[in-house]
Amino acid sequence: MEEFSTIASLRARLAKERATGRTIGLVATMGSLHAGHLSLVDAARQSSDCVILSAFVNPLQFGPHEDFARYPRDPVRDRDLAAARGVDVLFTPSAAEMYGAGSDVRVVAGEVGSRLEGAVRPGHFDGVLTVVAKLFNIIAPDIAFFGQKDIQQVILVRRMIRELDFAVRLTVVPIQREPDGLALSSRNTYLSPTERASALALSRALRAVAAEWRDGETDAGVLRARMEEILHAEPGVVVDYVVIVEPERLAPVTRAVAGIIVAVAALVGRTRLIDNVILGEAYA
Ligand code: AMP
């Protein structure tokens, strides 16, 4: 595995790949790698000749009172995990490399970016789409791999690719979970053992609702009420939202059909967790 920290050196390296017609797969991460990220690497490994993993804690997507400073960072471990999993090129730019002095131009995520996560984290998706657009321009990947875990991010990246005409294919990788159901997340390291036990209510509620839907319940109001009942029964969990929405604009639906998203965000202690299922698709 080769590692680059400057845009110019990475571009020079990738030019060689392209010259020989090799396809490039991009896995964009904020580092602190876990098995969820590595499943994206596996998917990329399967369908691209050259797998590039970026590990960059993007300051633009953190609000002023969010956890940018304490976000977990472990570059040495990341390097080992990436190399062992078959990453060809690791890209670890500094914030100064990505956003030079006076950097001010941003991608605007629009209305869909102001819903759900965007409602609680204003500007978050402008920051996400700006860094993803930069990575697409720097790397020009044939395929980009994103996790369903961050479903609103997936929807917005898909919209950006379409609306801003990026020549990139998007592959969405299912959510990787702990054996007990907890969706893997770098932020899980913030949870105390008690909080971690409480956090299981999110996946438990999603599982219960998916099971009811499979048994024939399609009334979104009923399914939502069931979710809330399970979540409110867990004292350590403060629900931010439970939504049943369509996958284009994230607008609420009244009938839950296959492809509809059930998404939840909640505070467990001071940690904000998100999780979701897509009805009709496999989930753990
Ligand atoms: P992050 O480092 O949190 O920005 O995540 C980088 C990529 O990994 C994003 O596309 C995430 O959706 C994806 N990802 C994070 N957690 C998981 C998970 N549990 N399963 C699958 N993909 C994930």
Coordinates of C-alpha atoms and ligand atoms in Angstrom, one line a residue:
M1 CA 0.0 0.0 0.0
E2 CA 1.2 3.5 -0.9
E3 CA 0.2 6.5 1.1
F4 CA -0.1 10.1 -0.1
S5 CA -0.8 13.3 1.8
T6 CA -0.7 15.8 -1.0
I7 CA -3.2 16.3 -3.8
A8 CA -0.5 16.7 -6.4
S9 CA 1.4 13.4 -5.5
L10 CA -1.9 11.5 -5.4
R11 CA -2.9 12.8 -8.8
A12 CA 0.5 11.8 -10.3
R13 CA 0.1 8.3 -8.9
L14 CA -3.5 7.9 -10.1
A15 CA -2.6 9.1 -13.6
K16 CA -0.5 5.9 -14.0
E17 CA -3.6 3.8 -13.1
R18 CA -5.8 5.6 -15.6
A19 CA -3.1 5.4 -18.3
T20 CA -3.2 1.6 -18.1
G21 CA -7.1 1.6 -18.1
R22 CA -7.4 0.3 -14.5
T23 CA -10.6 1.2 -12.8
I24 CA -10.4 3.2 -9.5
G25 CA -12.7 2.6 -6.6
L26 CA -13.0 5.2 -3.8
V27 CA -13.8 4.5 -0.2
A28 CA -14.1 7.9 1.6
T29 CA -13.8 7.8 5.4
M30 CA -12.9 9.9 8.4
G31 CA -10.5 7.2 9.6
S32 CA -10.8 5.4 12.9
L33 CA -11.5 2.4 10.7
H34 CA -13.9 -0.4 11.8
A35 CA -15.4 -3.4 10.2
G36 CA -18.1 -1.2 8.5
H37 CA -15.4 0.7 6.6
L38 CA -13.6 -2.5 5.8
S39 CA -16.8 -3.9 4.2
L40 CA -16.7 -0.9 1.9
V41 CA -13.1 -1.8 1.1
D42 CA -14.2 -5.4 0.3
A43 CA -16.9 -4.2 -2.0
A44 CA -14.4 -1.9 -3.7
R45 CA -11.8 -4.7 -4.0
Q46 CA -14.4 -6.9 -5.8
S47 CA -15.2 -4.4 -8.5
S48 CA -12.2 -2.1 -9.0
D49 CA -8.6 -2.6 -10.0
C50 CA -7.2 0.1 -7.7
V51 CA -8.8 0.7 -4.3
I52 CA -8.2 4.1 -2.8
L53 CA -9.2 4.8 0.8
S54 CA -9.3 8.4 2.0
A55 CA -9.0 9.0 5.8
F56 CA -9.8 12.7 6.5
V57 CA -11.6 14.1 9.5
N58 CA -13.4 16.9 7.5
P59 CA -13.7 20.0 9.7
L60 CA -16.4 21.4 7.4
Q61 CA -19.0 18.9 8.3
F62 CA -18.7 19.5 12.1
G63 CA -20.8 22.2 13.8
P64 CA -19.0 24.6 16.2
H65 CA -20.3 22.7 19.2
E66 CA -19.7 19.2 17.8
D67 CA -17.0 16.6 18.4
F68 CA -14.4 17.6 15.8
A69 CA -11.6 18.0 18.4
R70 CA -12.4 14.7 20.2
Y71 CA -13.4 12.7 17.1
P72 CA -11.3 9.4 17.4
R73 CA -8.1 9.4 15.3
D74 CA -5.8 6.4 15.0
P75 CA -3.7 6.8 11.8
V76 CA -1.2 4.0 12.6
R77 CA -4.0 1.5 13.2
D78 CA -5.9 2.7 10.1
R79 CA -2.7 2.2 8.0
D80 CA -2.4 -1.4 9.2
L81 CA -6.0 -2.2 8.8
A82 CA -6.2 -0.7 5.3
A83 CA -3.0 -2.4 4.1
A84 CA -4.2 -5.8 5.5
R85 CA -7.5 -5.5 3.8
G86 CA -6.0 -4.8 0.3
V87 CA -6.2 -1.1 0.0
D88 CA -3.8 0.0 -2.8
V89 CA -3.6 3.7 -2.1
L90 CA -4.2 5.5 1.2
F91 CA -4.9 9.3 1.0
T92 CA -4.4 11.2 4.3
P93 CA -4.5 14.9 3.5
S94 CA -4.2 17.6 6.2
A95 CA -7.0 20.2 6.6
A96 CA -4.6 22.8 5.2
E97 CA -4.1 20.6 2.1
M98 CA -7.8 20.2 1.5
Y99 CA -8.8 23.8 2.4
G100 CA -6.1 26.2 1.7
A101 CA -6.0 29.7 3.2
G102 CA -9.1 31.7 2.2
S103 CA -11.0 28.6 1.0
D104 CA -14.6 29.7 0.8
V105 CA -16.5 28.0 -2.1
R106 CA -18.9 25.3 -0.9
V107 CA -21.4 22.8 -2.4
V108 CA -24.9 23.5 -1.1
A109 CA -26.9 20.4 -0.3
G110 CA -30.3 22.1 -0.7
E111 CA -33.6 21.2 0.8
V112 CA -33.0 17.5 1.3
G113 CA -29.8 18.4 3.2
S114 CA -31.8 20.5 5.7
R115 CA -34.0 17.5 6.8
L116 CA -33.3 14.9 9.5
E117 CA -29.6 15.1 10.3
G118 CA -29.4 18.5 8.6
A119 CA -32.1 19.9 10.8
V120 CA -30.0 19.2 13.9
R121 CA -26.7 19.8 12.2
P122 CA -27.1 22.9 10.1
G123 CA -24.5 23.0 7.3
H124 CA -23.4 19.4 7.9
F125 CA -24.3 18.2 4.4
D126 CA -22.8 21.2 2.7
G127 CA -19.6 20.2 4.4
V128 CA -20.0 16.5 3.4
L129 CA -20.8 17.3 -0.2
T130 CA -18.0 19.8 -0.5
V131 CA -15.4 17.2 0.6
V132 CA -16.9 14.5 -1.5
A133 CA -16.9 16.7 -4.5
K134 CA -13.3 17.6 -3.9
L135 CA -12.4 13.9 -3.5
F136 CA -14.2 13.1 -6.8
N137 CA -12.3 15.9 -8.6
I138 CA -9.0 14.9 -7.1
I139 CA -9.3 11.1 -7.6
A140 CA -11.8 10.9 -10.5
P141 CA -13.0 7.4 -9.3
D142 CA -15.0 5.1 -11.5
I143 CA -17.0 3.9 -8.5
A144 CA -17.5 5.4 -5.1
F145 CA -18.6 3.2 -2.2
F146 CA -20.7 4.6 0.6
G147 CA -22.4 2.9 3.5
Q148 CA -26.2 2.7 4.0
K149 CA -25.5 3.5 7.7
D150 CA -25.4 7.2 6.6
I151 CA -28.5 6.9 4.4
Q152 CA -29.1 10.7 4.1
Q153 CA -25.5 11.1 3.0
V154 CA -26.0 8.4 0.3
I155 CA -29.1 10.1 -1.0
L156 CA -27.4 13.5 -1.1
V157 CA -24.3 12.1 -2.8
R158 CA -26.5 10.4 -5.4
R159 CA -28.3 13.6 -6.0
M160 CA -25.0 15.6 -6.3
I161 CA -23.6 13.1 -8.8
R162 CA -26.8 13.4 -10.9
E163 CA -27.3 17.2 -10.5
L164 CA -23.7 18.2 -10.9
D165 CA -22.9 15.6 -13.6
F166 CA -20.1 13.8 -11.8
A167 CA -19.0 10.8 -13.9
V168 CA -18.9 8.4 -10.9
R169 CA -21.0 5.3 -10.1
L170 CA -22.3 5.0 -6.6
T171 CA -22.4 1.7 -4.8
V172 CA -24.2 1.5 -1.5
V173 CA -23.0 -1.1 1.0
P174 CA -25.3 -2.6 3.7
I175 CA -24.9 -1.6 7.4
Q176 CA -22.4 -3.7 9.3
R177 CA -23.5 -4.5 12.8
E178 CA -22.1 -6.0 16.0
P179 CA -23.5 -9.5 16.7
D180 CA -26.1 -8.0 19.1
G181 CA -27.4 -5.6 16.4
L182 CA -25.6 -2.3 17.2
A183 CA -24.6 -0.6 14.0
L184 CA -20.9 -0.1 13.8
S185 CA -19.8 3.5 14.2
S186 CA -16.6 5.3 15.1
R187 CA -18.7 7.2 17.7
N188 CA -19.5 3.9 19.5
T189 CA -16.2 4.3 21.3
Y190 CA -17.8 7.2 23.2
L191 CA -20.4 4.9 24.8
S192 CA -20.0 3.7 28.4
P193 CA -21.0 0.0 29.0
T194 CA -24.4 1.1 30.3
E195 CA -25.0 3.5 27.3
R196 CA -23.9 0.8 24.9
A197 CA -26.6 -1.5 26.4
S198 CA -29.2 1.3 26.0
A199 CA -28.1 2.0 22.4
L200 CA -29.3 -1.5 21.4
A201 CA -32.8 -0.1 21.6
L202 CA -32.3 1.5 18.1
S203 CA -31.5 -1.7 16.2
R204 CA -34.1 -3.6 18.3
A205 CA -36.8 -1.1 17.4
L206 CA -35.8 -1.2 13.7
R207 CA -35.8 -5.0 13.7
A208 CA -39.2 -5.1 15.4
V209 CA -40.7 -2.7 12.8
A210 CA -39.2 -4.6 9.9
A211 CA -40.7 -7.8 11.2
E212 CA -44.1 -6.2 11.6
W213 CA -43.9 -4.9 8.0
R214 CA -43.0 -8.3 6.8
D215 CA -46.0 -9.7 8.6
G216 CA -48.2 -7.3 6.6
E217 CA -48.4 -4.0 8.5
T218 CA -47.9 -1.1 6.0
D219 CA -49.5 1.8 7.9
A220 CA -46.5 4.1 8.5
G221 CA -48.3 5.7 11.5
V222 CA -48.6 2.3 13.2
L223 CA -45.1 1.3 12.4
R224 CA -43.7 4.6 13.7
A225 CA -45.7 4.4 16.9
R226 CA -44.3 0.9 17.5
M227 CA -40.7 2.2 17.0
E228 CA -41.3 5.0 19.5
E229 CA -42.9 2.7 22.0
I230 CA -39.8 0.5 22.0
L231 CA -37.4 3.5 22.1
H232 CA -39.3 5.3 24.9
A233 CA -39.2 2.2 27.0
E234 CA -35.4 2.5 27.1
P235 CA -34.6 5.2 29.7
G236 CA -31.1 5.9 28.5
V237 CA -32.3 6.9 25.0
V238 CA -33.6 10.3 24.0
V239 CA -35.2 10.1 20.6
D240 CA -34.4 12.9 18.1
Y241 CA -36.4 11.5 15.2
V242 CA -38.1 8.4 14.0
V243 CA -39.2 8.7 10.3
I244 CA -40.6 6.6 7.6
V245 CA -39.6 8.3 4.3
E246 CA -39.2 7.7 0.6
P247 CA -35.6 7.5 -0.7
E248 CA -35.6 10.5 -3.2
R249 CA -36.5 13.5 -1.1
L250 CA -36.8 11.9 2.3
A251 CA -40.4 13.0 2.5
P252 CA -42.7 11.1 5.0
V253 CA -45.0 8.4 3.6
T254 CA -48.3 7.1 4.9
R255 CA -47.9 3.6 3.3
A256 CA -44.7 1.7 3.8
V257 CA -43.8 -0.3 0.7
A258 CA -40.6 -2.0 -0.2
G259 CA -37.7 0.5 -0.6
I260 CA -39.1 2.9 2.0
I261 CA -36.6 3.9 4.7
V262 CA -37.2 3.7 8.4
A263 CA -34.6 5.9 10.1
V264 CA -33.9 6.8 13.7
A265 CA -31.6 9.3 15.5
A266 CA -31.3 9.4 19.2
L267 CA -29.0 10.6 22.0
V268 CA -27.6 8.0 24.2
G269 CA -25.8 9.9 27.0
R270 CA -24.0 12.6 25.1
T271 CA -23.6 10.5 22.0
R272 CA -25.9 11.0 19.0
L273 CA -26.5 7.7 17.2
I274 CA -28.2 7.0 13.9
D275 CA -29.5 3.8 12.3
N276 CA -31.9 2.7 9.6
V277 CA -33.5 -0.1 7.6
I278 CA -34.7 -0.2 4.1
L279 CA -37.9 -2.2 4.0
G280 CA -37.6 -5.3 1.9
E281 CA -33.8 -5.4 2.1
A282 CA -31.8 -7.7 4.3
Y283 CA -30.7 -6.3 7.6
A284 CA -28.9 -7.8 10.5
Ligands
AMP1 P1 -17.2 7.8 8.3 O1 -15.8 7.5 8.6 O2 -18.1 7.7 9.5 O3 -17.4 9.1 7.5 O4 -17.8 6.6 7.3 C1 -17.1 6.4 6.1 C2 -18.0 5.5 5.3 O5 -18.2 4.3 6.0 C3 -19.4 6.1 5.0 O6 -19.8 5.8 3.7 C4 -20.3 5.4 6.0 O7 -21.6 5.3 5.6 C5 -19.6 4.0 6.0 N1 -20.0 3.3 7.3 C6 -19.9 3.8 8.5 N2 -20.4 2.9 9.4 C7 -20.8 1.8 8.7 C8 -21.4 0.6 9.0 N3 -21.7 0.2 10.2 N4 -21.7 -0.3 7.9 C9 -21.4 0.1 6.7 N5 -20.8 1.2 6.3 C10 -20.5 2.1 7.3

